[in-house]
Amino acid sequence: MSETGNPLGHTSWHLGADGEAMMADLLDRVSGASFTTLHSVPCPVGGDIDHLVIAKTGIWTINTKHHPKAVVEVMNDGLHAENTEDSDSMIRRAKEEASSAASVLTDGMGQAIFVRPALAYVGGGRVTGTRQACGVVVMRGEDLAHYLSNLPQVLTAQEVAAIYRTARDSRIWWNAKE
């Protein structure tokens, strides 16, 4: 048993890590070669960005939530989420991650880079309502992966490749923390 009384491997950290792996698999399976994705990217505001998607359809940070019993109603002005952590902090965190990624990539590229935030719920549960809450796209993980692949193209293949090369350079993320 762990110190929390949970069987080893069943801590909230493990549950979150399992959820992030599920979302990574969904992104890989749905996107094929249409996305380039970085996982667990250091975030200058602390912690990490679960997934940074760079695609012809845009650049996205995805904060993954693994709440098998979640019941989430998405409204234009926020979330009502049962069986999950505070919905206001989830929206705020998703926006901070996207803003942080945009700032780092803008500095690294030497030109303005726009990054959109998303919340993905994996492992069961229900997500109903609109697709966005306060400017953050909120969906079940599988729905989000399909949604991102079906958006209109906003970047060329050359832009995607250049942004991906920059994003893969870990120095830009770590130097942003100083």
PDB file of C-alpha atoms in Angstrom:
ATOM      1  CA  MET A   1       0.000   0.000   0.000  1.00  0.00           C
ATOM      2  CA  SER A   2       1.106   3.543  -0.600  1.00  0.00           C
ATOM      3  CA  GLU A   3       1.168   6.191   2.110  1.00  0.00           C
ATOM      4  CA  THR A   4      -2.248   7.375   0.918  1.00  0.00           C
ATOM      5  CA  GLY A   5      -3.787   3.974   1.569  1.00  0.00           C
ATOM      6  CA  ASN A   6      -4.195   3.253  -2.131  1.00  0.00           C
ATOM      7  CA  PRO A   7      -2.719   0.106  -3.655  1.00  0.00           C
ATOM      8  CA  LEU A   8       0.616   0.922  -5.270  1.00  0.00           C
ATOM      9  CA  GLY A   9      -0.005   2.169  -8.780  1.00  0.00           C
ATOM     10  CA  HIS A  10      -3.384   3.656  -7.893  1.00  0.00           C
ATOM     11  CA  THR A  11      -2.387   7.126  -6.764  1.00  0.00           C
ATOM     12  CA  SER A  12      -3.905  10.238  -8.361  1.00  0.00           C
ATOM     13  CA  TRP A  13      -0.567  10.761 -10.131  1.00  0.00           C
ATOM     14  CA  HIS A  14      -0.824   7.291 -11.709  1.00  0.00           C
ATOM     15  CA  LEU A  15      -4.434   7.902 -12.693  1.00  0.00           C
ATOM     16  CA  GLY A  16      -3.405  11.172 -14.358  1.00  0.00           C
ATOM     17  CA  ALA A  17      -0.438   9.542 -16.108  1.00  0.00           C
ATOM     18  CA  ASP A  18      -2.688   6.748 -17.378  1.00  0.00           C
ATOM     19  CA  GLY A  19      -5.103   9.360 -18.720  1.00  0.00           C
ATOM     20  CA  GLU A  20      -2.316  11.216 -20.499  1.00  0.00           C
ATOM     21  CA  ALA A  21      -1.182   7.947 -22.114  1.00  0.00           C
ATOM     22  CA  MET A  22      -4.770   7.265 -23.230  1.00  0.00           C
ATOM     23  CA  MET A  23      -5.003  10.708 -24.830  1.00  0.00           C
ATOM     24  CA  ALA A  24      -1.621  10.303 -26.512  1.00  0.00           C
ATOM     25  CA  ASP A  25      -2.843   7.016 -28.025  1.00  0.00           C
ATOM     26  CA  LEU A  26      -6.072   8.663 -29.201  1.00  0.00           C
ATOM     27  CA  LEU A  27      -4.160  11.512 -30.834  1.00  0.00           C
ATOM     28  CA  ASP A  28      -1.799   9.077 -32.564  1.00  0.00           C
ATOM     29  CA  ARG A  29      -4.608   6.776 -33.721  1.00  0.00           C
ATOM     30  CA  VAL A  30      -6.958   9.485 -35.002  1.00  0.00           C
ATOM     31  CA  SER A  31      -4.445  11.894 -36.486  1.00  0.00           C
ATOM     32  CA  GLY A  32      -2.231   9.483 -38.391  1.00  0.00           C
ATOM     33  CA  ALA A  33       0.444  11.696 -39.900  1.00  0.00           C
ATOM     34  CA  SER A  34      -1.648  14.875 -39.773  1.00  0.00           C
ATOM     35  CA  PHE A  35      -0.474  15.915 -36.273  1.00  0.00           C
ATOM     36  CA  THR A  36       2.878  16.287 -34.673  1.00  0.00           C
ATOM     37  CA  THR A  37       2.486  15.996 -30.933  1.00  0.00           C
ATOM     38  CA  LEU A  38       4.808  16.580 -28.012  1.00  0.00           C
ATOM     39  CA  HIS A  39       3.862  15.152 -24.638  1.00  0.00           C
ATOM     40  CA  SER A  40       4.674  16.384 -21.134  1.00  0.00           C
ATOM     41  CA  VAL A  41       6.225  19.674 -22.235  1.00  0.00           C
ATOM     42  CA  PRO A  42       7.689  21.797 -19.393  1.00  0.00           C
ATOM     43  CA  CYS A  43       5.386  24.737 -18.736  1.00  0.00           C
ATOM     44  CA  PRO A  44       6.923  28.055 -17.653  1.00  0.00           C
ATOM     45  CA  VAL A  45       3.993  28.680 -15.267  1.00  0.00           C
ATOM     46  CA  GLY A  46       4.782  25.377 -13.520  1.00  0.00           C
ATOM     47  CA  GLY A  47       4.033  21.733 -14.129  1.00  0.00           C
ATOM     48  CA  ASP A  48       3.775  20.526 -17.679  1.00  0.00           C
ATOM     49  CA  ILE A  49       1.610  20.751 -20.764  1.00  0.00           C
ATOM     50  CA  ASP A  50       0.131  17.288 -21.200  1.00  0.00           C
ATOM     51  CA  HIS A  51       0.031  17.479 -25.015  1.00  0.00           C
ATOM     52  CA  LEU A  52       1.167  20.105 -27.482  1.00  0.00           C
ATOM     53  CA  VAL A  53      -0.438  19.453 -30.868  1.00  0.00           C
ATOM     54  CA  ILE A  54       1.076  21.150 -33.915  1.00  0.00           C
ATOM     55  CA  ALA A  55      -0.953  20.539 -37.056  1.00  0.00           C
ATOM     56  CA  LYS A  56      -2.115  22.190 -40.242  1.00  0.00           C
ATOM     57  CA  THR A  57      -5.364  22.815 -38.323  1.00  0.00           C
ATOM     58  CA  GLY A  58      -3.533  24.888 -35.684  1.00  0.00           C
ATOM     59  CA  ILE A  59      -1.569  24.618 -32.468  1.00  0.00           C
ATOM     60  CA  TRP A  60      -3.231  23.345 -29.318  1.00  0.00           C
ATOM     61  CA  THR A  61      -2.361  22.625 -25.723  1.00  0.00           C
ATOM     62  CA  ILE A  62      -4.429  19.805 -24.279  1.00  0.00           C
ATOM     63  CA  ASN A  63      -4.891  19.375 -20.561  1.00  0.00           C
ATOM     64  CA  THR A  64      -6.055  15.808 -20.033  1.00  0.00           C
ATOM     65  CA  LYS A  65      -8.413  14.847 -17.228  1.00  0.00           C
ATOM     66  CA  HIS A  66      -8.837  11.183 -16.327  1.00  0.00           C
ATOM     67  CA  HIS A  67     -12.094  11.111 -14.391  1.00  0.00           C
ATOM     68  CA  PRO A  68     -13.976   7.875 -15.182  1.00  0.00           C
ATOM     69  CA  LYS A  69     -17.063   9.065 -13.294  1.00  0.00           C
ATOM     70  CA  ALA A  70     -17.025  12.649 -14.555  1.00  0.00           C
ATOM     71  CA  VAL A  71     -20.278  14.272 -15.524  1.00  0.00           C
ATOM     72  CA  VAL A  72     -19.354  17.502 -17.274  1.00  0.00           C
ATOM     73  CA  GLU A  73     -21.742  20.047 -18.720  1.00  0.00           C
ATOM     74  CA  VAL A  74     -19.970  22.558 -20.943  1.00  0.00           C
ATOM     75  CA  MET A  75     -21.516  26.019 -21.176  1.00  0.00           C
ATOM     76  CA  ASN A  76     -20.233  29.127 -22.945  1.00  0.00           C
ATOM     77  CA  ASP A  77     -19.480  30.788 -19.603  1.00  0.00           C
ATOM     78  CA  GLY A  78     -17.943  27.801 -17.803  1.00  0.00           C
ATOM     79  CA  LEU A  79     -18.252  24.182 -16.758  1.00  0.00           C
ATOM     80  CA  HIS A  80     -20.380  22.304 -14.336  1.00  0.00           C
ATOM     81  CA  ALA A  81     -18.305  19.259 -13.486  1.00  0.00           C
ATOM     82  CA  GLU A  82     -19.398  16.609 -11.004  1.00  0.00           C
ATOM     83  CA  ASN A  83     -16.855  14.115  -9.625  1.00  0.00           C
ATOM     84  CA  THR A  84     -13.885  16.246 -10.752  1.00  0.00           C
ATOM     85  CA  GLU A  85     -11.702  19.013  -9.381  1.00  0.00           C
ATOM     86  CA  ASP A  86     -12.737  22.656  -9.429  1.00  0.00           C
ATOM     87  CA  SER A  87     -13.915  23.538 -12.929  1.00  0.00           C
ATOM     88  CA  ASP A  88     -12.821  27.203 -12.717  1.00  0.00           C
ATOM     89  CA  SER A  89      -9.240  26.163 -11.984  1.00  0.00           C
ATOM     90  CA  MET A  90      -9.289  23.677 -14.892  1.00  0.00           C
ATOM     91  CA  ILE A  91     -10.370  26.413 -17.322  1.00  0.00           C
ATOM     92  CA  ARG A  92      -7.814  28.854 -15.901  1.00  0.00           C
ATOM     93  CA  ARG A  93      -5.012  26.256 -16.108  1.00  0.00           C
ATOM     94  CA  ALA A  94      -5.855  25.334 -19.717  1.00  0.00           C
ATOM     95  CA  LYS A  95      -5.713  29.018 -20.702  1.00  0.00           C
ATOM     96  CA  GLU A  96      -2.423  29.547 -18.823  1.00  0.00           C
ATOM     97  CA  GLU A  97      -0.830  26.595 -20.618  1.00  0.00           C
ATOM     98  CA  ALA A  98      -1.903  27.844 -24.066  1.00  0.00           C
ATOM     99  CA  SER A  99      -0.760  31.391 -23.297  1.00  0.00           C
ATOM    100  CA  SER A 100       2.556  30.130 -21.970  1.00  0.00           C
ATOM    101  CA  ALA A 101       3.119  27.907 -25.010  1.00  0.00           C
ATOM    102  CA  ALA A 102       2.261  30.792 -27.336  1.00  0.00           C
ATOM    103  CA  SER A 103       4.763  33.042 -25.564  1.00  0.00           C
ATOM    104  CA  VAL A 104       7.560  30.458 -25.654  1.00  0.00           C
ATOM    105  CA  LEU A 105       6.936  29.540 -29.294  1.00  0.00           C
ATOM    106  CA  THR A 106       6.653  33.203 -30.305  1.00  0.00           C
ATOM    107  CA  ASP A 107      10.027  33.917 -28.686  1.00  0.00           C
ATOM    108  CA  GLY A 108      11.555  30.792 -30.235  1.00  0.00           C
ATOM    109  CA  MET A 109      10.189  31.478 -33.723  1.00  0.00           C
ATOM    110  CA  GLY A 110      10.646  35.249 -33.702  1.00  0.00           C
ATOM    111  CA  GLN A 111       7.074  35.703 -34.913  1.00  0.00           C
ATOM    112  CA  ALA A 112       3.619  35.627 -33.333  1.00  0.00           C
ATOM    113  CA  ILE A 113       2.334  32.094 -32.731  1.00  0.00           C
ATOM    114  CA  PHE A 114      -1.281  31.504 -31.720  1.00  0.00           C
ATOM    115  CA  VAL A 115      -2.043  28.523 -29.450  1.00  0.00           C
ATOM    116  CA  ARG A 116      -5.539  27.417 -28.438  1.00  0.00           C
ATOM    117  CA  PRO A 117      -6.406  25.641 -25.162  1.00  0.00           C
ATOM    118  CA  ALA A 118      -8.374  22.416 -24.773  1.00  0.00           C
ATOM    119  CA  LEU A 119      -9.510  20.116 -21.971  1.00  0.00           C
ATOM    120  CA  ALA A 120      -9.915  16.433 -22.766  1.00  0.00           C
ATOM    121  CA  TYR A 121     -11.767  13.965 -20.535  1.00  0.00           C
ATOM    122  CA  VAL A 122     -10.697  10.341 -20.908  1.00  0.00           C
ATOM    123  CA  GLY A 123     -11.511   7.033 -19.247  1.00  0.00           C
ATOM    124  CA  GLY A 124     -15.297   7.221 -19.346  1.00  0.00           C
ATOM    125  CA  GLY A 125     -17.654   9.774 -17.982  1.00  0.00           C
ATOM    126  CA  ARG A 126     -19.894  12.112 -19.926  1.00  0.00           C
ATOM    127  CA  VAL A 127     -19.316  15.504 -21.516  1.00  0.00           C
ATOM    128  CA  THR A 128     -22.402  17.373 -22.737  1.00  0.00           C
ATOM    129  CA  GLY A 129     -23.326  20.866 -23.861  1.00  0.00           C
ATOM    130  CA  THR A 130     -21.426  23.257 -26.098  1.00  0.00           C
ATOM    131  CA  ARG A 131     -17.890  22.642 -27.306  1.00  0.00           C
ATOM    132  CA  GLN A 132     -16.339  25.650 -25.576  1.00  0.00           C
ATOM    133  CA  ALA A 133     -16.273  27.101 -22.087  1.00  0.00           C
ATOM    134  CA  CYS A 134     -14.718  30.562 -21.722  1.00  0.00           C
ATOM    135  CA  GLY A 135     -12.682  30.066 -24.908  1.00  0.00           C
ATOM    136  CA  VAL A 136     -11.441  26.566 -23.973  1.00  0.00           C
ATOM    137  CA  VAL A 137     -12.544  23.618 -26.117  1.00  0.00           C
ATOM    138  CA  VAL A 138     -13.828  20.882 -23.785  1.00  0.00           C
ATOM    139  CA  MET A 139     -14.636  17.359 -25.026  1.00  0.00           C
ATOM    140  CA  ARG A 140     -14.162  13.681 -24.443  1.00  0.00           C
ATOM    141  CA  GLY A 141     -10.674  12.753 -25.612  1.00  0.00           C
ATOM    142  CA  GLU A 142     -11.772  10.773 -28.652  1.00  0.00           C
ATOM    143  CA  ASP A 143     -14.151  13.517 -29.763  1.00  0.00           C
ATOM    144  CA  LEU A 144     -11.411  16.127 -29.343  1.00  0.00           C
ATOM    145  CA  ALA A 145      -8.919  14.160 -31.448  1.00  0.00           C
ATOM    146  CA  HIS A 146     -11.479  13.908 -34.285  1.00  0.00           C
ATOM    147  CA  TYR A 147     -12.464  17.572 -33.872  1.00  0.00           C
ATOM    148  CA  LEU A 148      -8.851  18.762 -34.186  1.00  0.00           C
ATOM    149  CA  SER A 149      -8.306  16.659 -37.315  1.00  0.00           C
ATOM    150  CA  ASN A 150     -11.392  18.024 -39.044  1.00  0.00           C
ATOM    151  CA  LEU A 151     -10.804  21.747 -38.549  1.00  0.00           C
ATOM    152  CA  PRO A 152      -9.897  23.886 -41.573  1.00  0.00           C
ATOM    153  CA  GLN A 153      -6.224  24.188 -42.450  1.00  0.00           C
ATOM    154  CA  VAL A 154      -4.577  27.336 -41.060  1.00  0.00           C
ATOM    155  CA  LEU A 155      -0.882  26.401 -41.331  1.00  0.00           C
ATOM    156  CA  THR A 156       1.196  25.102 -44.216  1.00  0.00           C
ATOM    157  CA  ALA A 157       3.244  21.930 -43.967  1.00  0.00           C
ATOM    158  CA  GLN A 158       6.391  24.090 -43.875  1.00  0.00           C
ATOM    159  CA  GLU A 159       5.028  26.179 -40.970  1.00  0.00           C
ATOM    160  CA  VAL A 160       4.086  23.018 -39.046  1.00  0.00           C
ATOM    161  CA  ALA A 161       7.579  21.594 -39.580  1.00  0.00           C
ATOM    162  CA  ALA A 162       9.292  24.829 -38.474  1.00  0.00           C
ATOM    163  CA  ILE A 163       7.131  25.219 -35.361  1.00  0.00           C
ATOM    164  CA  TYR A 164       7.632  21.551 -34.470  1.00  0.00           C
ATOM    165  CA  ARG A 165      11.434  21.880 -34.817  1.00  0.00           C
ATOM    166  CA  THR A 166      11.359  24.883 -32.499  1.00  0.00           C
ATOM    167  CA  ALA A 167       9.006  23.213 -29.998  1.00  0.00           C
ATOM    168  CA  ARG A 168      11.233  20.124 -29.813  1.00  0.00           C
ATOM    169  CA  ASP A 169      14.163  22.224 -28.590  1.00  0.00           C
ATOM    170  CA  SER A 170      13.850  21.774 -24.822  1.00  0.00           C
ATOM    171  CA  ARG A 171      16.054  24.832 -24.198  1.00  0.00           C
ATOM    172  CA  ILE A 172      13.259  27.206 -25.242  1.00  0.00           C
ATOM    173  CA  TRP A 173      10.966  25.777 -22.550  1.00  0.00           C
ATOM    174  CA  TRP A 174      13.551  25.687 -19.772  1.00  0.00           C
ATOM    175  CA  ASN A 175      14.991  29.125 -20.597  1.00  0.00           C
ATOM    176  CA  ALA A 176      11.470  30.599 -20.392  1.00  0.00           C
ATOM    177  CA  LYS A 177      11.335  29.609 -16.701  1.00  0.00           C
ATOM    178  CA  GLU A 178      14.235  31.891 -15.773  1.00  0.00           C
TER     179      GLU A 178
END
